[in-house]
């Protein structure tokens, strides 16, 4: 498995980038570089986050069909005029979407994926999760739900006024800023986790590193006091236990089949993250 | 582990439902029942999907703070009047959200989680993923991205007109209908997968069932021709390989670090599902 993983990594990172842009987004170059420099990981796809205005026929399922027109796309903040220009070209049903940072990482072993998953969730990417394929590949998808999706035109007719577009642009830009903050948090938390892993390796030779990394006394970078008050869910460090009963009552979740004691990482799986 | 899982299951299903509703949503009772009747699984939390109108102060990060007022919530379709009534009570920043079906399932073994993950992705729940905790618990979260989030008031002032509310209600209801269709698909696909597993057990005693279930000749329920044209990504059966190169170029993903051959389930992890 070790040899296979190294081979997979070599093959993957040696291939041509098949994305539209053919390169990694600037705002996450440091994240991708950091992960790929670790022998336990390699990235397979990524996006720093984006604002898109897509024009397409919305079928009776409320789903935009595949053959859509991209009226506007940006990985940075935008201005109301950008959206207005795009909307002026709408001939069908235009929808504005903000989609946050997403990253797929192949991991050498399950414990590596668990560590990365923990870092992702604690950095605010609460919809992250693993995939274990039948070929033995272990993938960790870093995902968040802090998005936005707003229908704006119907058969090419604008359904809102310019004041609303200004209002929407401001909110979309705020989400983009929060997205960048979470990316930084993820980068720093991951660096901390890996550094502590290295320190442990040097101090205690021949110790199973996965057990060391699971030591609850290890702390990852926590947010500043200011940030903590903004998002209470990010107060948790990686291995701190969540009080499932209290938390369930405080979350937005309206349904649960019951709570199970002793939950740890999976406690972070609030129904609606 | 076997004995522990059974104990966890017994403890979990025996506990009081801590959700607001204190019961499982009607539209997914059959799904929850089916999963809990299998010895390999038990559900820990669920929601059939919901429309919510929440009033709260949006901070500078674009995130609604925790102390919000719920102006409206429904697990079924709604009428424009429902939203207008709720919006009339807004004193801050009201946001309409549609959140699709979500389900957390604890699994006995990794292969059980892999099967369920595969079923979920093929049923349209493409943001599904696993969590493996340090206590050995394996959780599968069934998740989708086909949501909607629309800011509607600013400091209690409605930013759109009634015509837009009608338009939005129609789209939200369409998403709710599609959500129900995906739930049915998930239920049927899971039933098929489990039935085939049972047939294999009876026909070939002492065979490792996990290997049998991974036989690519096994087919899950596919969508009708009509449904197929609506969502090409759901054409895939569980174990069919995706041509990573071609698919990456056709998806909405704007960034990829490269494609890796031999991908199977993880190929379903399009960046933007």
CSV table of N, CA and C in Angstrom, one decimal, chain B residues 16-135:
chain,number,residue,atom,x,y,z
B,16,UNK,N,-34.0,8.7,24.1
B,16,UNK,CA,-35.1,9.7,23.8
B,16,UNK,C,-34.7,10.5,22.6
B,17,UNK,N,-35.6,10.8,21.7
B,17,UNK,CA,-35.3,11.7,20.6
B,17,UNK,C,-35.2,13.1,21.1
B,18,UNK,N,-34.0,13.7,20.9
B,18,UNK,CA,-33.7,15.0,21.5
B,18,UNK,C,-34.0,16.1,20.5
B,19,UNK,N,-34.6,15.8,19.3
B,19,UNK,CA,-34.8,16.9,18.4
B,19,UNK,C,-36.0,17.7,18.8
B,20,UNK,N,-36.2,18.8,18.1
B,20,UNK,CA,-37.3,19.7,18.4
B,20,UNK,C,-38.6,19.0,18.2
B,21,UNK,N,-38.7,18.2,17.2
B,21,UNK,CA,-40.0,17.5,16.9
B,21,UNK,C,-40.2,16.3,17.7
B,22,UNK,N,-39.1,15.7,18.2
B,22,UNK,CA,-39.1,14.4,19.0
B,22,UNK,C,-39.6,13.2,18.2
B,23,UNK,N,-39.5,13.3,16.9
B,23,UNK,CA,-39.9,12.1,16.1
B,23,UNK,C,-39.2,12.3,14.7
B,24,UNK,N,-39.2,11.2,14.0
B,24,UNK,CA,-38.6,11.2,12.6
B,24,UNK,C,-39.6,11.8,11.7
B,25,UNK,N,-39.1,12.6,10.7
B,25,UNK,CA,-40.0,13.2,9.7
B,25,UNK,C,-40.8,12.1,8.9
B,26,UNK,N,-42.0,12.4,8.7
B,26,UNK,CA,-42.9,11.5,8.0
B,26,UNK,C,-42.4,11.0,6.7
B,27,UNK,N,-41.8,11.9,5.9
B,27,UNK,CA,-41.4,11.6,4.5
B,27,UNK,C,-40.2,10.6,4.5
B,28,UNK,N,-39.5,10.4,5.6
B,28,UNK,CA,-38.4,9.5,5.6
B,28,UNK,C,-38.5,8.4,6.6
B,29,UNK,N,-39.7,8.2,7.2
B,29,UNK,CA,-39.9,7.1,8.1
B,29,UNK,C,-39.5,5.8,7.6
B,30,UNK,N,-39.9,5.6,6.3
B,30,UNK,CA,-39.6,4.3,5.7
B,30,UNK,C,-38.1,4.1,5.5
B,31,UNK,N,-37.4,5.1,5.2
B,31,UNK,CA,-35.9,5.1,5.0
B,31,UNK,C,-35.3,4.7,6.4
B,32,UNK,N,-35.7,5.4,7.4
B,32,UNK,CA,-35.1,5.2,8.7
B,32,UNK,C,-35.4,3.8,9.2
B,33,UNK,N,-36.6,3.4,9.0
B,33,UNK,CA,-37.0,2.0,9.4
B,33,UNK,C,-36.2,1.0,8.7
B,34,UNK,N,-36.1,1.1,7.4
B,34,UNK,CA,-35.3,0.2,6.6
B,34,UNK,C,-33.9,0.0,7.1
B,35,UNK,N,-33.2,1.2,7.3
B,35,UNK,CA,-31.8,1.1,7.7
B,35,UNK,C,-31.7,0.5,9.1
B,36,UNK,N,-32.6,0.9,10.0
B,36,UNK,CA,-32.5,0.4,11.4
B,36,UNK,C,-32.9,-1.1,11.5
B,37,UNK,N,-33.5,-1.6,10.4
B,37,UNK,CA,-33.9,-3.0,10.5
B,37,UNK,C,-32.7,-3.9,10.0
B,38,UNK,N,-31.7,-3.2,9.4
B,38,UNK,CA,-30.5,-4.0,9.0
B,38,UNK,C,-29.5,-4.0,10.1
B,39,UNK,N,-28.9,-5.2,10.3
B,39,UNK,CA,-28.0,-5.3,11.4
B,39,UNK,C,-26.7,-4.5,11.2
B,40,UNK,N,-26.4,-4.1,9.9
B,40,UNK,CA,-25.2,-3.4,9.7
B,40,UNK,C,-25.3,-1.9,9.9
B,41,UNK,N,-26.5,-1.4,10.2
B,41,UNK,CA,-26.7,0.1,10.3
B,41,UNK,C,-27.6,0.5,11.4
B,42,UNK,N,-27.4,1.7,11.8
B,42,UNK,CA,-28.5,2.4,12.6
B,42,UNK,C,-28.3,3.9,12.4
B,43,UNK,N,-29.5,4.6,12.3
B,43,UNK,CA,-29.5,6.0,12.1
B,43,UNK,C,-29.2,6.8,13.4
B,44,UNK,N,-28.5,7.9,13.3
B,44,UNK,CA,-28.3,8.7,14.5
B,44,UNK,C,-29.0,10.0,14.4
B,45,UNK,N,-29.2,10.5,13.2
B,45,UNK,CA,-30.0,11.8,13.1
B,45,UNK,C,-30.4,11.9,11.6
B,46,UNK,N,-31.5,12.7,11.5
B,46,UNK,CA,-32.0,12.8,10.1
B,46,UNK,C,-33.0,14.0,10.0
B,47,UNK,N,-33.1,14.4,8.7
B,47,UNK,CA,-34.2,15.4,8.4
B,47,UNK,C,-34.6,15.2,7.0
B,48,UNK,N,-35.9,15.2,6.7
B,48,UNK,CA,-36.3,14.9,5.4
B,48,UNK,C,-36.0,16.1,4.4
B,49,UNK,N,-35.7,17.2,4.9
B,49,UNK,CA,-35.4,18.4,4.1
B,49,UNK,C,-36.4,19.5,4.6
B,50,UNK,N,-36.0,20.7,4.5
B,50,UNK,CA,-36.9,21.8,5.0
B,50,UNK,C,-36.6,23.1,4.4
B,51,UNK,N,-37.7,23.9,4.5
B,51,UNK,CA,-37.7,25.3,4.0
B,51,UNK,C,-37.7,26.1,5.3
B,52,UNK,N,-36.7,27.0,5.5
B,52,UNK,CA,-36.7,27.9,6.7
B,52,UNK,C,-36.6,29.3,6.3
B,53,UNK,N,-37.2,30.1,7.1
B,53,UNK,CA,-37.1,31.6,7.0
B,53,UNK,C,-36.6,32.0,8.4
B,54,UNK,N,-35.3,32.4,8.4
B,54,UNK,CA,-34.7,32.8,9.7
B,54,UNK,C,-34.3,34.2,9.7
B,55,UNK,N,-34.6,34.9,10.8
B,55,UNK,CA,-34.3,36.3,11.0
B,55,UNK,C,-33.2,36.4,12.0
B,56,UNK,N,-32.1,37.0,11.5
B,56,UNK,CA,-31.0,37.2,12.5
B,56,UNK,C,-30.1,38.3,12.0
B,57,UNK,N,-29.2,38.7,12.9
B,57,UNK,CA,-28.3,39.7,12.5
B,57,UNK,C,-27.1,39.0,11.8
B,58,UNK,N,-26.9,39.5,10.6
B,58,UNK,CA,-25.8,39.0,9.8
B,58,UNK,C,-24.6,39.8,10.1
B,59,UNK,N,-23.5,39.1,10.6
B,59,UNK,CA,-22.3,39.8,11.0
B,59,UNK,C,-21.5,40.1,9.8
B,60,UNK,N,-20.4,40.8,10.0
B,60,UNK,CA,-19.5,41.2,8.9
B,60,UNK,C,-18.9,40.0,8.1
B,61,UNK,N,-19.1,38.8,8.7
B,61,UNK,CA,-18.6,37.7,7.9
B,61,UNK,C,-19.7,37.1,7.0
B,62,UNK,N,-20.9,37.7,7.0
B,62,UNK,CA,-21.9,37.2,6.2
B,62,UNK,C,-22.6,36.0,6.8
B,63,UNK,N,-22.3,35.7,8.1
B,63,UNK,CA,-22.9,34.6,8.8
B,63,UNK,C,-23.9,35.0,9.8
B,64,UNK,N,-25.1,34.3,9.8
B,64,UNK,CA,-26.1,34.7,10.7
B,64,UNK,C,-25.7,34.2,12.1
B,65,UNK,N,-25.8,35.1,13.1
B,65,UNK,CA,-25.5,34.7,14.5
B,65,UNK,C,-26.5,33.6,15.0
B,66,UNK,N,-26.1,33.0,16.1
B,66,UNK,CA,-26.9,31.9,16.6
B,66,UNK,C,-28.2,32.3,17.2
B,67,UNK,N,-28.4,33.5,17.8
B,67,UNK,CA,-29.6,33.9,18.4
B,67,UNK,C,-30.6,34.4,17.3
B,68,UNK,N,-31.1,33.5,16.5
B,68,UNK,CA,-32.0,34.0,15.5
B,68,UNK,C,-33.5,33.7,15.8
B,69,UNK,N,-34.3,34.3,15.0
B,69,UNK,CA,-35.8,34.0,15.2
B,69,UNK,C,-36.3,33.2,14.0
B,70,UNK,N,-36.9,32.1,14.3
B,70,UNK,CA,-37.4,31.3,13.2
B,70,UNK,C,-38.8,31.9,12.8
B,71,UNK,N,-38.9,32.5,11.6
B,71,UNK,CA,-40.1,33.1,11.1
B,71,UNK,C,-41.0,32.1,10.5
B,72,UNK,N,-40.4,31.0,9.9
B,72,UNK,CA,-41.2,30.0,9.2
B,72,UNK,C,-40.4,28.8,9.0
B,73,UNK,N,-40.9,27.6,9.2
B,73,UNK,CA,-40.2,26.3,8.9
B,73,UNK,C,-41.3,25.3,8.4
B,74,UNK,N,-40.9,24.6,7.3
B,74,UNK,CA,-41.8,23.6,6.8
B,74,UNK,C,-41.0,22.4,6.2
B,75,UNK,N,-41.5,21.2,6.4
B,75,UNK,CA,-40.9,20.1,5.7
B,75,UNK,C,-41.6,19.7,4.4
B,76,UNK,N,-42.6,20.5,4.1
B,76,UNK,CA,-43.4,20.3,2.9
B,76,UNK,C,-43.4,21.6,2.1
B,77,UNK,N,-44.0,21.5,0.9
B,77,UNK,CA,-44.1,22.7,0.1
B,77,UNK,C,-44.8,23.8,0.8
B,78,UNK,N,-44.6,25.0,0.4
B,78,UNK,CA,-45.3,26.2,1.1
B,78,UNK,C,-46.0,27.1,0.1
B,79,UNK,N,-46.7,28.0,0.6
B,79,UNK,CA,-47.4,29.0,-0.3
B,79,UNK,C,-46.7,30.4,-0.1
B,80,UNK,N,-46.8,31.3,-1.1
B,80,UNK,CA,-46.2,32.6,-1.0
B,80,UNK,C,-46.7,33.3,0.3
B,81,UNK,N,-48.0,33.1,0.6
B,81,UNK,CA,-48.5,33.8,1.8
B,81,UNK,C,-47.8,33.4,3.1
B,82,UNK,N,-47.3,32.1,3.1
B,82,UNK,CA,-46.6,31.6,4.3
B,82,UNK,C,-45.3,32.5,4.5
B,83,UNK,N,-44.6,32.7,3.4
B,83,UNK,CA,-43.4,33.5,3.4
B,83,UNK,C,-43.7,34.9,3.7
B,84,UNK,N,-44.7,35.5,3.1
B,84,UNK,CA,-45.1,36.9,3.3
B,84,UNK,C,-45.4,37.2,4.8
B,85,UNK,N,-46.1,36.2,5.4
B,85,UNK,CA,-46.5,36.4,6.8
B,85,UNK,C,-45.2,36.4,7.7
B,86,UNK,N,-44.3,35.5,7.4
B,86,UNK,CA,-43.1,35.4,8.1
B,86,UNK,C,-42.2,36.6,7.9
B,87,UNK,N,-42.2,37.1,6.7
B,87,UNK,CA,-41.3,38.3,6.4
B,87,UNK,C,-41.8,39.5,7.1
B,88,UNK,N,-43.2,39.6,7.2
B,88,UNK,CA,-43.7,40.8,7.9
B,88,UNK,C,-43.3,40.9,9.3
B,89,UNK,N,-42.8,39.8,9.9
B,89,UNK,CA,-42.3,39.8,11.3
B,89,UNK,C,-40.8,40.0,11.4
B,90,UNK,N,-40.2,40.2,10.3
B,90,UNK,CA,-38.7,40.4,10.3
B,90,UNK,C,-38.3,41.7,11.0
B,91,UNK,N,-37.4,41.7,11.8
B,91,UNK,CA,-36.8,42.9,12.5
B,91,UNK,C,-35.3,43.0,12.2
B,92,UNK,N,-34.8,42.0,11.5
B,92,UNK,CA,-33.3,42.0,11.2
B,92,UNK,C,-33.1,41.6,9.8
B,93,UNK,N,-32.3,40.6,9.6
B,93,UNK,CA,-32.0,40.1,8.2
B,93,UNK,C,-32.5,38.7,8.0
B,94,UNK,N,-33.6,38.7,7.3
B,94,UNK,CA,-34.2,37.4,7.1
B,94,UNK,C,-33.7,36.7,5.8
B,95,UNK,N,-33.4,35.4,6.0
B,95,UNK,CA,-32.9,34.6,4.9
B,95,UNK,C,-33.7,33.3,4.7
B,96,UNK,N,-34.1,33.1,3.4
B,96,UNK,CA,-34.9,31.9,3.1
B,96,UNK,C,-33.9,30.8,2.7
B,97,UNK,N,-34.0,29.7,3.3
B,97,UNK,CA,-33.1,28.6,2.9
B,97,UNK,C,-33.9,27.3,2.6
B,98,UNK,N,-33.5,26.6,1.6
B,98,UNK,CA,-34.0,25.3,1.4
B,98,UNK,C,-32.8,24.3,1.6
B,99,UNK,N,-33.0,23.4,2.5
B,99,UNK,CA,-31.9,22.4,2.9
B,99,UNK,C,-32.5,21.0,2.6
B,100,UNK,N,-31.8,20.3,1.7
B,100,UNK,CA,-32.3,18.9,1.4
B,100,UNK,C,-32.1,17.9,2.4
B,101,UNK,N,-32.6,16.7,2.1
B,101,UNK,CA,-32.5,15.5,3.0
B,101,UNK,C,-31.1,15.3,3.5
B,102,UNK,N,-31.0,15.1,4.8
B,102,UNK,CA,-29.7,14.7,5.4
B,102,UNK,C,-29.9,13.6,6.4
B,103,UNK,N,-29.0,12.7,6.4
B,103,UNK,CA,-29.1,11.5,7.3
B,103,UNK,C,-27.7,11.1,7.7
B,104,UNK,N,-27.6,10.8,9.0
B,104,UNK,CA,-26.4,10.2,9.6
B,104,UNK,C,-26.6,8.8,10.0
B,105,UNK,N,-25.8,7.9,9.5
B,105,UNK,CA,-25.9,6.5,9.8
B,105,UNK,C,-24.6,5.9,10.3
B,106,UNK,N,-24.7,5.2,11.4
B,106,UNK,CA,-23.5,4.6,11.9
B,106,UNK,C,-23.5,3.2,11.3
B,107,UNK,N,-22.3,2.7,10.9
B,107,UNK,CA,-22.2,1.5,10.1
B,107,UNK,C,-21.3,0.5,10.9
B,108,UNK,N,-21.6,-0.8,10.7
B,108,UNK,CA,-20.9,-1.8,11.5
B,108,UNK,C,-19.5,-1.9,11.0
B,109,UNK,N,-19.3,-2.0,9.7
B,109,UNK,CA,-17.9,-2.2,9.2
B,109,UNK,C,-17.7,-1.2,8.0
B,110,UNK,N,-16.5,-1.0,7.7
B,110,UNK,CA,-16.1,0.0,6.6
B,110,UNK,C,-16.8,-0.4,5.3
B,111,UNK,N,-16.9,-1.7,5.0
B,111,UNK,CA,-17.5,-2.1,3.7
B,111,UNK,C,-19.0,-1.8,3.7
B,112,UNK,N,-19.6,-1.8,4.9
B,112,UNK,CA,-21.1,-1.4,5.0
B,112,UNK,C,-21.2,0.1,4.7
B,113,UNK,N,-20.2,0.9,5.2
B,113,UNK,CA,-20.3,2.3,5.0
B,113,UNK,C,-20.0,2.6,3.5
B,114,UNK,N,-19.1,1.8,2.9
B,114,UNK,CA,-18.8,2.0,1.5
B,114,UNK,C,-20.0,1.8,0.6
B,115,UNK,N,-20.7,0.7,0.9
B,115,UNK,CA,-21.9,0.4,0.2
B,115,UNK,C,-23.0,1.5,0.3
B,116,UNK,N,-23.2,1.9,1.5
B,116,UNK,CA,-24.2,3.0,1.7
B,116,UNK,C,-23.8,4.3,1.0
B,117,UNK,N,-22.5,4.6,1.1
B,117,UNK,CA,-22.0,5.8,0.4
B,117,UNK,C,-22.2,5.7,-1.1
B,118,UNK,N,-22.0,4.6,-1.6
B,118,UNK,CA,-22.2,4.4,-3.1
B,118,UNK,C,-23.7,4.6,-3.4
B,119,UNK,N,-24.5,4.0,-2.6
B,119,UNK,CA,-26.0,4.1,-2.9
B,119,UNK,C,-26.4,5.6,-2.8
B,120,UNK,N,-25.8,6.3,-1.8
B,120,UNK,CA,-26.2,7.7,-1.6
B,120,UNK,C,-25.8,8.5,-2.8
B,121,UNK,N,-24.5,8.3,-3.2
B,121,UNK,CA,-24.0,9.1,-4.4
B,121,UNK,C,-24.8,8.9,-5.6
B,122,UNK,N,-25.1,7.6,-5.9
B,122,UNK,CA,-25.9,7.2,-7.1
B,122,UNK,C,-27.3,7.7,-7.0
B,123,UNK,N,-27.8,8.0,-5.9
B,123,UNK,CA,-29.2,8.5,-5.7
B,123,UNK,C,-29.3,10.0,-5.8
B,124,UNK,N,-28.1,10.6,-6.0
B,124,UNK,CA,-28.1,12.1,-6.1
B,124,UNK,C,-27.5,12.8,-5.0
B,125,UNK,N,-27.1,12.1,-3.9
B,125,UNK,CA,-26.6,12.8,-2.7
B,125,UNK,C,-25.1,12.8,-2.8
B,126,UNK,N,-24.6,13.7,-3.6
B,126,UNK,CA,-23.2,13.7,-4.0
B,126,UNK,C,-22.2,14.3,-3.0
B,127,UNK,N,-22.7,14.9,-2.0
B,127,UNK,CA,-21.9,15.4,-0.9
B,127,UNK,C,-21.8,14.5,0.2
B,128,UNK,N,-22.1,13.3,0.0
B,128,UNK,CA,-22.1,12.3,1.1
B,128,UNK,C,-20.6,12.0,1.5
B,129,UNK,N,-20.4,11.5,2.7
B,129,UNK,CA,-19.0,11.2,3.1
B,129,UNK,C,-19.0,10.5,4.4
B,130,UNK,N,-17.9,9.8,4.6
B,130,UNK,CA,-17.6,9.0,5.8
B,130,UNK,C,-16.9,9.8,6.9
B,131,UNK,N,-17.1,9.4,8.1
B,131,UNK,CA,-16.3,9.9,9.2
B,131,UNK,C,-15.9,8.6,10.0
B,132,UNK,N,-14.6,8.5,10.3
B,132,UNK,CA,-14.1,7.4,11.1
B,132,UNK,C,-13.5,8.0,12.3
B,133,UNK,N,-14.1,7.8,13.5
B,133,UNK,CA,-13.6,8.4,14.7
B,133,UNK,C,-12.5,7.6,15.3
B,134,UNK,N,-11.8,8.2,16.3
B,134,UNK,CA,-10.7,7.4,16.9
B,134,UNK,C,-11.3,6.3,17.9
B,135,UNK,N,-12.6,6.4,18.2
B,135,UNK,CA,-13.1,5.3,19.0
B,135,UNK,C,-13.6,4.2,18.1
